[in-house]
Coordinates of C-alpha atoms and ligand atoms in Angstrom, one line a residue:
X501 CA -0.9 24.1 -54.4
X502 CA 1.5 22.1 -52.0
X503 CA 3.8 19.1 -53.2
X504 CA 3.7 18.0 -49.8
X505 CA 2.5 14.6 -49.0
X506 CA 1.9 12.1 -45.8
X507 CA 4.9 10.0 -47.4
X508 CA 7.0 12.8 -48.3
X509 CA 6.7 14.7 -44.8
X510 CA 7.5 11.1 -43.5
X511 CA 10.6 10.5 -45.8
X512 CA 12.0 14.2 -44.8
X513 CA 11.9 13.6 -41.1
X514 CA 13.7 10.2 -41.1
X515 CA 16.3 11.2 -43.1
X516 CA 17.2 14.3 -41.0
X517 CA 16.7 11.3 -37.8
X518 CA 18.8 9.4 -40.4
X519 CA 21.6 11.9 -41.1
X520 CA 21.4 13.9 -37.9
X521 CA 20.2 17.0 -39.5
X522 CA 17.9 19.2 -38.4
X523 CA 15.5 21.7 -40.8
X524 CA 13.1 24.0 -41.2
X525 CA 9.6 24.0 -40.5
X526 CA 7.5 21.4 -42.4
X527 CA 4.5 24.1 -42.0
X528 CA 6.3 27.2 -43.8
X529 CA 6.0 24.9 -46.7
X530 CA 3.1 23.1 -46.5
X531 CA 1.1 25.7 -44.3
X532 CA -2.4 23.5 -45.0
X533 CA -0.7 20.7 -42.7
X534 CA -3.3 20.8 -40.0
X535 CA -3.3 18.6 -36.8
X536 CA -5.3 15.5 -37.9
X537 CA -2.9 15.7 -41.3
X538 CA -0.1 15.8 -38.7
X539 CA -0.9 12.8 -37.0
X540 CA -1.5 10.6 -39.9
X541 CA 2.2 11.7 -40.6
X542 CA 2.9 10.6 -37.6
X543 CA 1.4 7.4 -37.9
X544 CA 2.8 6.5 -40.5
X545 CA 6.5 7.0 -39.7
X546 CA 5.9 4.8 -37.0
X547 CA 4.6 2.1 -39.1
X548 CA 7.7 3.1 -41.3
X549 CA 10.0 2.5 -38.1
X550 CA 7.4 -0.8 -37.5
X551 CA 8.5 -2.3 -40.8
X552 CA 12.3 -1.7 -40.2
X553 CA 11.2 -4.3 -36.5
X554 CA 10.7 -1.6 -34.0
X555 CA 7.3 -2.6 -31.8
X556 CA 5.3 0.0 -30.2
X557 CA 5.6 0.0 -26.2
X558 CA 3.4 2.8 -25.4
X559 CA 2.4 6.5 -25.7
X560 CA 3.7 9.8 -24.7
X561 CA 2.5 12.8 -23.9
X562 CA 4.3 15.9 -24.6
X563 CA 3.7 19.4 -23.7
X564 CA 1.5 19.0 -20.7
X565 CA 3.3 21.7 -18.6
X566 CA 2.9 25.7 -18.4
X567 CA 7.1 25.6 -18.4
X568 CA 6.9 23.5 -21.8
X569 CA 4.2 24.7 -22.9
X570 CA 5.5 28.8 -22.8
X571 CA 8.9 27.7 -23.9
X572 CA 7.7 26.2 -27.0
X573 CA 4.7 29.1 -27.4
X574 CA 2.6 26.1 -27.8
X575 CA -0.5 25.9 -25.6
X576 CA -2.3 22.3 -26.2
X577 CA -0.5 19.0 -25.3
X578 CA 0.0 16.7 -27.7
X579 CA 0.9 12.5 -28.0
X580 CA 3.3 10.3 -29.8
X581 CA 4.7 6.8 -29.6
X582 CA 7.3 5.3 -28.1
X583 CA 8.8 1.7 -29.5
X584 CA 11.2 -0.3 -28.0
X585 CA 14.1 0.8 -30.1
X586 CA 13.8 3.6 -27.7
X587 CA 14.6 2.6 -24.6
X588 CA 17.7 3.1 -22.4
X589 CA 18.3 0.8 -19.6
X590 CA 19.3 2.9 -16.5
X591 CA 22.9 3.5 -16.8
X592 CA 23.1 3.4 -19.8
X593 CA 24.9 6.4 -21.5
X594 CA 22.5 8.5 -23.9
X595 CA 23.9 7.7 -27.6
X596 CA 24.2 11.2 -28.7
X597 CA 26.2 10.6 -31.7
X598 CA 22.9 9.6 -32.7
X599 CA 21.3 12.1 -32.4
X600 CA 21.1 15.9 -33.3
X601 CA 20.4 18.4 -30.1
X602 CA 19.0 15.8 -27.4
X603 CA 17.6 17.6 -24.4
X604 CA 16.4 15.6 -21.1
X605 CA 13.0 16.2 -19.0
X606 CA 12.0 14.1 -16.1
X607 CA 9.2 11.9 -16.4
X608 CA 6.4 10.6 -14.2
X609 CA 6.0 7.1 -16.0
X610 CA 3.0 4.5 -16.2
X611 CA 2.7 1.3 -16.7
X612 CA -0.6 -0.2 -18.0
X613 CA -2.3 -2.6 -15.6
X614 CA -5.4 -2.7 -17.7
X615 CA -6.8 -1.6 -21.5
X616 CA -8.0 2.1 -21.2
X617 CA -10.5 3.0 -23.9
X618 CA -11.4 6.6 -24.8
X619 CA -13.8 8.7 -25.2
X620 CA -14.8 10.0 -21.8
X621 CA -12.4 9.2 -19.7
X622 CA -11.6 10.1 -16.6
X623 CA -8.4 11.1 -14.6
X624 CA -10.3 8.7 -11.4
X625 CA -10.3 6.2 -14.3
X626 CA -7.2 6.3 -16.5
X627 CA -5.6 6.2 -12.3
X628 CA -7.2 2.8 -12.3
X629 CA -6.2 1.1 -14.9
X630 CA -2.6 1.8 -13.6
X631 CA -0.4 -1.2 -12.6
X632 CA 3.0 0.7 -11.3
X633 CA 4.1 4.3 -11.2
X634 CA 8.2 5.1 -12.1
X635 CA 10.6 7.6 -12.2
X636 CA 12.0 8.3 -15.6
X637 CA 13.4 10.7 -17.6
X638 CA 12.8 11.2 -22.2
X639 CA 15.6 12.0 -24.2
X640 CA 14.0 14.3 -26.3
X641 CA 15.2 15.3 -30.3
X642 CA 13.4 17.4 -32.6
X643 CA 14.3 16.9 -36.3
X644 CA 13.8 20.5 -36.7
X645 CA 16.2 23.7 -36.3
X646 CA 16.4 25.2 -32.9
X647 CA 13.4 22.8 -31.6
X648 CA 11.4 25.4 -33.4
X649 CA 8.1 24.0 -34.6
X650 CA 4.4 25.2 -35.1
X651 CA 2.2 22.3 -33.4
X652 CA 1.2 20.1 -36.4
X653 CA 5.0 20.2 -37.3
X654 CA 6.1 18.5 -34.0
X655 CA 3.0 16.4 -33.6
X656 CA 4.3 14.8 -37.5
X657 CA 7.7 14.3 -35.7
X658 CA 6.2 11.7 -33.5
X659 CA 6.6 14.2 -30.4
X660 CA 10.3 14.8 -30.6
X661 CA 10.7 11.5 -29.4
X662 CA 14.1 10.1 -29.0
X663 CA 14.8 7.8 -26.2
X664 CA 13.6 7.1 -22.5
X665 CA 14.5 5.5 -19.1
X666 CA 12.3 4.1 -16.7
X667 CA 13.0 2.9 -13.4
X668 CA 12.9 -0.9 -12.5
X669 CA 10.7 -0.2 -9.2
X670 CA 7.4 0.2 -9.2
X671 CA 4.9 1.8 -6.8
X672 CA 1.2 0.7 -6.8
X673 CA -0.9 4.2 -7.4
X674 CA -2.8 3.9 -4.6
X675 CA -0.7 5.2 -1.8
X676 CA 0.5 7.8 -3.7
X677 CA 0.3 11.9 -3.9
X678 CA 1.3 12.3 -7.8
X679 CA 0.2 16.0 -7.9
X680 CA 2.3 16.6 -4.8
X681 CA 5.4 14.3 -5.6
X682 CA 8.2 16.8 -5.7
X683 CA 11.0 16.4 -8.7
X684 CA 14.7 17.9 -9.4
X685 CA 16.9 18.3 -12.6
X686 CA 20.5 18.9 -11.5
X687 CA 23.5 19.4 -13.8
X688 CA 26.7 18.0 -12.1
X689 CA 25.5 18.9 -8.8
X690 CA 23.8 22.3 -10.0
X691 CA 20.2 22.6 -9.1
X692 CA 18.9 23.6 -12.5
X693 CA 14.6 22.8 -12.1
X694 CA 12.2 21.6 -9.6
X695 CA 8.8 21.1 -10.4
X696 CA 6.1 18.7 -8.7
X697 CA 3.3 16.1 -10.6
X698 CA 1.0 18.9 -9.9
X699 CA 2.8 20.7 -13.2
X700 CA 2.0 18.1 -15.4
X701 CA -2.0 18.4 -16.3
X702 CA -2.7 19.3 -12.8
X703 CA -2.5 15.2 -12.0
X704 CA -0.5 12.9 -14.1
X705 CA -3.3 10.4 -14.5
X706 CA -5.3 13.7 -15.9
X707 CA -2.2 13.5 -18.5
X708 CA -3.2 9.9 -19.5
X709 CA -7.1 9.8 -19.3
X710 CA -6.1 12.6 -22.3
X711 CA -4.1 10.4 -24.3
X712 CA -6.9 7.7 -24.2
X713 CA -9.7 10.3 -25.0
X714 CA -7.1 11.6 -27.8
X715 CA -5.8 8.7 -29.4
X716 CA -9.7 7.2 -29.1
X717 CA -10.2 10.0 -32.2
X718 CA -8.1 7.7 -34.1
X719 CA -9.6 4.5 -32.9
X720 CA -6.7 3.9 -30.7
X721 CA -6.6 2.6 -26.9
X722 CA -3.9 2.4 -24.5
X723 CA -3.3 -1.3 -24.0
X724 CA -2.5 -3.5 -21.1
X725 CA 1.4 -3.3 -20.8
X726 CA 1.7 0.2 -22.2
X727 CA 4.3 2.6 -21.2
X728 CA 3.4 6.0 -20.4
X729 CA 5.2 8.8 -20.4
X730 CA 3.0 11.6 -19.0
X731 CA 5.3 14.7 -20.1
X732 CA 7.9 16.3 -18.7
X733 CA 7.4 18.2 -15.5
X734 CA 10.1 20.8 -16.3
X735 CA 12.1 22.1 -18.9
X736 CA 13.9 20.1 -20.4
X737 CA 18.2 20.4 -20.3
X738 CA 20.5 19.1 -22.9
X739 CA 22.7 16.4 -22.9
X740 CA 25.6 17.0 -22.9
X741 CA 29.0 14.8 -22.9
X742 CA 30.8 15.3 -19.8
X743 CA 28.1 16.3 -18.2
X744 CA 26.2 14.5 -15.7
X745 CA 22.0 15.2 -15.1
X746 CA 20.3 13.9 -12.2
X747 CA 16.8 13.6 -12.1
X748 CA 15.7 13.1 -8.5
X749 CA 11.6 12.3 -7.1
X750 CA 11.0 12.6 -3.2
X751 CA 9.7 9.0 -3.6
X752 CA 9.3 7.3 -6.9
X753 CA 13.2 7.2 -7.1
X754 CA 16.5 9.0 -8.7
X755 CA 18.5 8.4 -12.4
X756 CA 21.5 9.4 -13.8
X757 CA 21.7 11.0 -17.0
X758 CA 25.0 10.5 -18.8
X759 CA 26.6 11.3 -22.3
X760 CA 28.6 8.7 -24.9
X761 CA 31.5 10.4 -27.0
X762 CA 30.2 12.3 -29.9
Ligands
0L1_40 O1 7.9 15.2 -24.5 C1 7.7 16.4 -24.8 O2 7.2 17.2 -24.0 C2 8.1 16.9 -26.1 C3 7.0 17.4 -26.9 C4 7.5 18.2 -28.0 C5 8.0 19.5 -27.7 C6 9.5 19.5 -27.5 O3 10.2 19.1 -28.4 O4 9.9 20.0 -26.4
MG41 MG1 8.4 14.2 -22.6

């Protein structure tokens, strides 16, 4: 019998977001956490965050390509939520004295033109209700050691969520090729990934029909206004200070990843 609870899984991961510590595994303790357990947890640390006067913004999708998904030894995607105490205007250097072990991953970003309701969803669909498309990059920070995690543990830690950029111009989806828009992660100059939107769910908007046919489970739709993040179409890097990253699309635009002081 497990004295694990929703509230106490939720007061363990804000206080190592709190006090920049990482830990173990919330699953070798409490190995009964399944996934719809998980995302109650996560729920309810964002109402947690909601109450301290952070407001949701939109959703994220994690783990949506083969590179992530192998790294991690992980094979389903998963969501979480982003708020606005999360973003970073473009420039702006990533607070890592904040954090704990951020990483970067580039970002094909959404933003909502329309309300897109799950279930049944389409990718032709979730594509339509698409106002602008933007480059962007998540900070990403898992709360536990090593970014080790089974899947329930990092779907309760809102998605290693952290922080994210998006950038200020917008593309209509239209005359776009998402699947064959081509993307690079270089560290001070160093080529490091490439990837293209193909890598993320075979078509970004594939990505987001998920999240509205997922988050419909919960009674949850993606609202008008709604950032998306769609998942990472590479490995991600970590940030680190001194370093610059550079994430660079043929056509949806280029940001600069840079590091405060410790
Ligand atoms: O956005 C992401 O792909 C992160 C999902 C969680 C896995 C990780 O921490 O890399
Ligand atoms: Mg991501």
């Amino acid at each position: 019998m497990t004295d694990w609870t929703i509230d106490r899984a939720v007061e363990e991961l804000l206080r190592r977001e709190r006090e920049r510590q990482d830990g173990g595994r919330i699953t070798d303790q409490w190995p009964e956490l399944d996934l719809a357990t998980a995302y109650r947890v996560q729920d309810a640390l964002i109402d947690r965050k909601r109450r301290a006067g952070e407001n949701i913004v939109g959703v994220k999708l994690g783990l949506t390509s083969q590179a992530k998904q192998q790294r991690m030894g992980i094979d389903s995607p998963l969501t979480g939520w982003l708020t606005d105490a999360m973003t970073l205007a473009t420039g702006e250097a990533v607070p890592v004295a904040e954090m704990i072990h951020p990483r970067v991953e580039p970002e094909i970003v959404f933003v909502m033109g329309r309300r897109l309701e799950g279930p049944g969803v389409t990718w032709e669909q979730a594509l339509a209700a698409v106002e602008s498309v933007h480059a962007g990059f998540e900070i990403i920070d898992s709360r536990y050691r090593d970014f080790s995690f089974a899947l329930p543990d990092v779907v309760a830690d809102n998605a290693s969520s952290s922080r994210f950029a998006v950038s200020a111009e917008g593309f209509a989806p239209g005359g776009l090729d998402l699947v064959g828009e081509a993307c690079t992660v270089s560290v001070d100059g160093e080529l490091i990934h490439s990837a293209t939107g193909a890598a993320v769910q075979g078509h970004p908007a594939q990505a987001l029909a998920l999240a509205a046919n997922s988050l419909a489970r919960r009674g949850i739709a993606v609202e008008a206004g709604w950032t998306v993040l769609t998942g990472g179409l590479t490995d991600a890097v970590f940030v680190e200070p001194g370093r610059t990253v550079a994430v660079e699309f043929a056509h949806l635009g280029s940001l600069t990843v840079t590091s405060g002081h410790l």
